[in-house]
Every structure is written in C-alpha cells, then in structure tokens.
PDB file of C-alpha atoms in Angstrom:
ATOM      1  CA  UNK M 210     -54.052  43.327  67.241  1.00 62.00           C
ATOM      2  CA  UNK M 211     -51.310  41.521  68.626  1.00 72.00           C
ATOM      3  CA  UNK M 212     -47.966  41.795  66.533  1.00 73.00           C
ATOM      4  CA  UNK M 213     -45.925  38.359  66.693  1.00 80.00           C
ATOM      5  CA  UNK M 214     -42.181  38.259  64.953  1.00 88.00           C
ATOM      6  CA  UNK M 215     -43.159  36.321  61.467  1.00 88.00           C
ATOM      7  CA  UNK M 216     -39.684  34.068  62.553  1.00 87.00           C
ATOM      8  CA  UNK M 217     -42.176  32.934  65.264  1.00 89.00           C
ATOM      9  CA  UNK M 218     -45.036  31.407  63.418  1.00 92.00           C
ATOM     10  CA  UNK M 219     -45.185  28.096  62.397  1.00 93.00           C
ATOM     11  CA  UNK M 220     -44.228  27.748  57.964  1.00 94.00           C
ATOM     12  CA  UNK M 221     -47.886  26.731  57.636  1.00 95.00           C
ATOM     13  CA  UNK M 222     -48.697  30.460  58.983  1.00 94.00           C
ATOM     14  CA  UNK M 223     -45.711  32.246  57.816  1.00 95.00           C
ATOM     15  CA  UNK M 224     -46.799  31.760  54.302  1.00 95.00           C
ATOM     16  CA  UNK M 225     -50.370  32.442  55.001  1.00 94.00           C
ATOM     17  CA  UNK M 226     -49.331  36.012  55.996  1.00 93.00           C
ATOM     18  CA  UNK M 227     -47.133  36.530  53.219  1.00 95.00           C
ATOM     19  CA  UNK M 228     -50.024  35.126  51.049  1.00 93.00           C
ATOM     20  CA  UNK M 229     -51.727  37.826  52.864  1.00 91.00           C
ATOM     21  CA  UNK M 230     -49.142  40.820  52.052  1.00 93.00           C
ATOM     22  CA  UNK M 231     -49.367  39.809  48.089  1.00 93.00           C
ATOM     23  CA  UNK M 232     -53.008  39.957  48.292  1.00 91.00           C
ATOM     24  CA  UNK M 233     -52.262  44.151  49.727  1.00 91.00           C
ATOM     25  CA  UNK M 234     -49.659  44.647  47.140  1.00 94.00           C
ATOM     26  CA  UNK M 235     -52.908  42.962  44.241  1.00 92.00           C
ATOM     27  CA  UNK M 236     -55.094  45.445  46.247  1.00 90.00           C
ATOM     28  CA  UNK M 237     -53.076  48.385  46.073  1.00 92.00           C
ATOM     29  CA  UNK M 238     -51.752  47.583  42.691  1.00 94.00           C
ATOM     30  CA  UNK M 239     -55.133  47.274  40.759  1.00 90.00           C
ATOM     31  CA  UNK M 240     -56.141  50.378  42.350  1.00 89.00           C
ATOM     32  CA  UNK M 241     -53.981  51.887  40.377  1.00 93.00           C
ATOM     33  CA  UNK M 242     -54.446  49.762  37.064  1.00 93.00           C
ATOM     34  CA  UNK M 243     -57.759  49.811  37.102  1.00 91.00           C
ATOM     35  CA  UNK M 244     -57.851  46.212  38.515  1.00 88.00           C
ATOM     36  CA  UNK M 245     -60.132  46.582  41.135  1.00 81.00           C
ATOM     37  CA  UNK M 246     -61.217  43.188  41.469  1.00 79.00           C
ATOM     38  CA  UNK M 247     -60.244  42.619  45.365  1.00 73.00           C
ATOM     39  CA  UNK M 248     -62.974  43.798  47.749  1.00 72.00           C
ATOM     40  CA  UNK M 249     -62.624  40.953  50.426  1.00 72.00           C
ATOM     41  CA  UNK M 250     -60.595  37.849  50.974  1.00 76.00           C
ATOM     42  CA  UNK M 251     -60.147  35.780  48.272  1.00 81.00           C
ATOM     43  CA  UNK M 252     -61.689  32.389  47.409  1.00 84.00           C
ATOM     44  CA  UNK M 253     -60.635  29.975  44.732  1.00 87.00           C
ATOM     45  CA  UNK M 254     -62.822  31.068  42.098  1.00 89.00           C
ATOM     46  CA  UNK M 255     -60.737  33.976  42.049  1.00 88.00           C
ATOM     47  CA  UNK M 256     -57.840  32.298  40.678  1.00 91.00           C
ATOM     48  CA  UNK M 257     -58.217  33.865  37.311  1.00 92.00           C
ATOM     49  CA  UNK M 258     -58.419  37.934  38.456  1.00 90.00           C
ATOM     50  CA  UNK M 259     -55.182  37.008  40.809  1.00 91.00           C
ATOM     51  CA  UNK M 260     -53.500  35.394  38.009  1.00 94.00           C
ATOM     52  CA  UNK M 261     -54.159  37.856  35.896  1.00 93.00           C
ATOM     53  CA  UNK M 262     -52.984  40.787  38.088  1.00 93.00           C
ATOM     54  CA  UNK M 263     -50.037  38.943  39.663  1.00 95.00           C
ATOM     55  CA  UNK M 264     -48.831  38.601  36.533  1.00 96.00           C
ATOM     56  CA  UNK M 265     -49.240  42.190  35.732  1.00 97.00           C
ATOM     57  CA  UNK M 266     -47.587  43.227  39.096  1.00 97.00           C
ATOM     58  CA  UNK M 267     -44.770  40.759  38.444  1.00 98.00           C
ATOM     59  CA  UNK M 268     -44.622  42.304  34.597  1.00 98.00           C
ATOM     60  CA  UNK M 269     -43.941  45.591  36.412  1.00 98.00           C
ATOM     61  CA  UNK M 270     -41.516  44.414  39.123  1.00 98.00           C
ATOM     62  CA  UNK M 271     -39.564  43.217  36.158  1.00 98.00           C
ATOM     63  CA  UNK M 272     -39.956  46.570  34.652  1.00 98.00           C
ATOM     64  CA  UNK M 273     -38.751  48.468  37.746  1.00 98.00           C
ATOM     65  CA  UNK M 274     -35.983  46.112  38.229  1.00 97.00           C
ATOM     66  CA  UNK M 275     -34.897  46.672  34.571  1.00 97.00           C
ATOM     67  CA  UNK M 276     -35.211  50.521  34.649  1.00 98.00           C
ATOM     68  CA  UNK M 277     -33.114  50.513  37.885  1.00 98.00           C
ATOM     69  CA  UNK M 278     -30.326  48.389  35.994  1.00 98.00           C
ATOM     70  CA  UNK M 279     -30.880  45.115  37.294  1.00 97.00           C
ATOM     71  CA  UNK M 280     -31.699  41.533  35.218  1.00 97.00           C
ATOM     72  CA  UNK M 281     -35.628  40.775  35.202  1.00 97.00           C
ATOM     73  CA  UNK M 282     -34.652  37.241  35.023  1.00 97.00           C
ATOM     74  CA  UNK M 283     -32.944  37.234  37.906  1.00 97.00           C
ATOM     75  CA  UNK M 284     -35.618  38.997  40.331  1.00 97.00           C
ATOM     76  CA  UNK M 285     -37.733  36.060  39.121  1.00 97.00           C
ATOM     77  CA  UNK M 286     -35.346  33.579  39.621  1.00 98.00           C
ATOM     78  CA  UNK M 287     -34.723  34.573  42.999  1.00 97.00           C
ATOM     79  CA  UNK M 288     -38.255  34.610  43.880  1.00 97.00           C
ATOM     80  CA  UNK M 289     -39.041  31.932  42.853  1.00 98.00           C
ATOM     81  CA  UNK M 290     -35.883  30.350  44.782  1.00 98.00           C
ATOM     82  CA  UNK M 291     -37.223  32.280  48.340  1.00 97.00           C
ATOM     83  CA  UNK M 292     -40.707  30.716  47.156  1.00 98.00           C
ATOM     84  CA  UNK M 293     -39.680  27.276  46.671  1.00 98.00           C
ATOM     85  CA  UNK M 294     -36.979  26.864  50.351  1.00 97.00           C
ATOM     86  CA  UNK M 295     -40.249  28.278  52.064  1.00 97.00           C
ATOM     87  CA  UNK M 296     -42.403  25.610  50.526  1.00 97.00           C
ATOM     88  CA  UNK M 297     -40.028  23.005  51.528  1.00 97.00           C
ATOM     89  CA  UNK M 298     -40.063  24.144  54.783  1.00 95.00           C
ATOM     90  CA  UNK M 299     -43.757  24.241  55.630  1.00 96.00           C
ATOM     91  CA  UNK M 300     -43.637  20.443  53.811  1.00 96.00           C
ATOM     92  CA  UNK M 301     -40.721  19.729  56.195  1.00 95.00           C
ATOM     93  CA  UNK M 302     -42.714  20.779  59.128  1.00 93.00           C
ATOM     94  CA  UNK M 303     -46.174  19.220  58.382  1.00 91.00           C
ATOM     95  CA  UNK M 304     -44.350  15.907  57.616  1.00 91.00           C
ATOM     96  CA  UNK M 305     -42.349  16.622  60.827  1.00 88.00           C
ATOM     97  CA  UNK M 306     -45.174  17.098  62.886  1.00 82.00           C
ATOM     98  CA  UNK M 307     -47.463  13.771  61.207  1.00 81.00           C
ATOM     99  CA  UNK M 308     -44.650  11.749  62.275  1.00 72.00           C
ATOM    100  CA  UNK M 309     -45.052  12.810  65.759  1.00 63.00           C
ATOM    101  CA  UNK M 310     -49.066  12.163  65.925  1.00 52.00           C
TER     102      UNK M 310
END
C-alpha cells in the first residue's frame, strides 16, 4: 500500500479516509463495549448500529475530556466546527470543479 500525505487528496477523498478512521475507532471501540456490530465496510442500512455507537464513543470522549479537566461542550463544539470547514471545502471543490466541465 502506497501512503499519500492526506493534504494531498482531493476533500472528496480526504473525508472518505477520515470516514474511514471513525469507522476503526467504532471497530475498536465496540470491541470493547460489547458493540461488535462492524465486521466489514459499512452500508447504509447500518446507519442505526453507527449511530448508536458513535454516540456512545462521543458519550465517552466527552467523559475523558471531562475527567482530564476540559469542557465536554467544547470538544463537541470544536468538532463539529473541524467537521463543518471540511464539508465546505469538499462542496467548494465539487462546485469548483462542475464549473470547469
């Protein structure tokens, strides 16, 4: 496998691998919470397990960031700030690149 800088990808495929890492951390995460309901990529009928787990994972991030002495509010806040630029992006690009065609 061939590693390319993520800086290098296009948005479109920058947020398909970090779509990609959260489905590791679901992974890795219901192993331990019993959630084992990710065997293979992930289709949209799925929706409900990764809702269900994401929120649990996001539950505990808030927990860890809380026990650590940070503000829960603000670790979602923020990523939902880093979540929304990179959206924006990948819309900036597609629209960027259907005004070319």
């Amino acid at each position: 496998m061939i590693f390319i800088p993520l800086h290098d990808l296009l948005a479109d495929d920058q947020n398909a691998t970090r779509a990609g890492w959260a489905q590791d951390a679901l992974k890795a995460f219901g192993g331990n919470t019993g959630q084992n309901y990710f065997d293979g990529a992930l289709q949209p009928e799925d929706l409900d397990l990764v809702m269900e787990a994401g929120g649990d994972l996001v539950c505990a991030l808030m927990h860890l960031a809380r026990k650590l002495g940070g503000n829960a509010e603000q670790l979602l806040e923020q990523g939902r700030e880093h979540f929304e630029y990179e959206v924006r992006e990948e819309e900036a690009e597609k629209s960027e690149t259907e005004g070319t065609v």
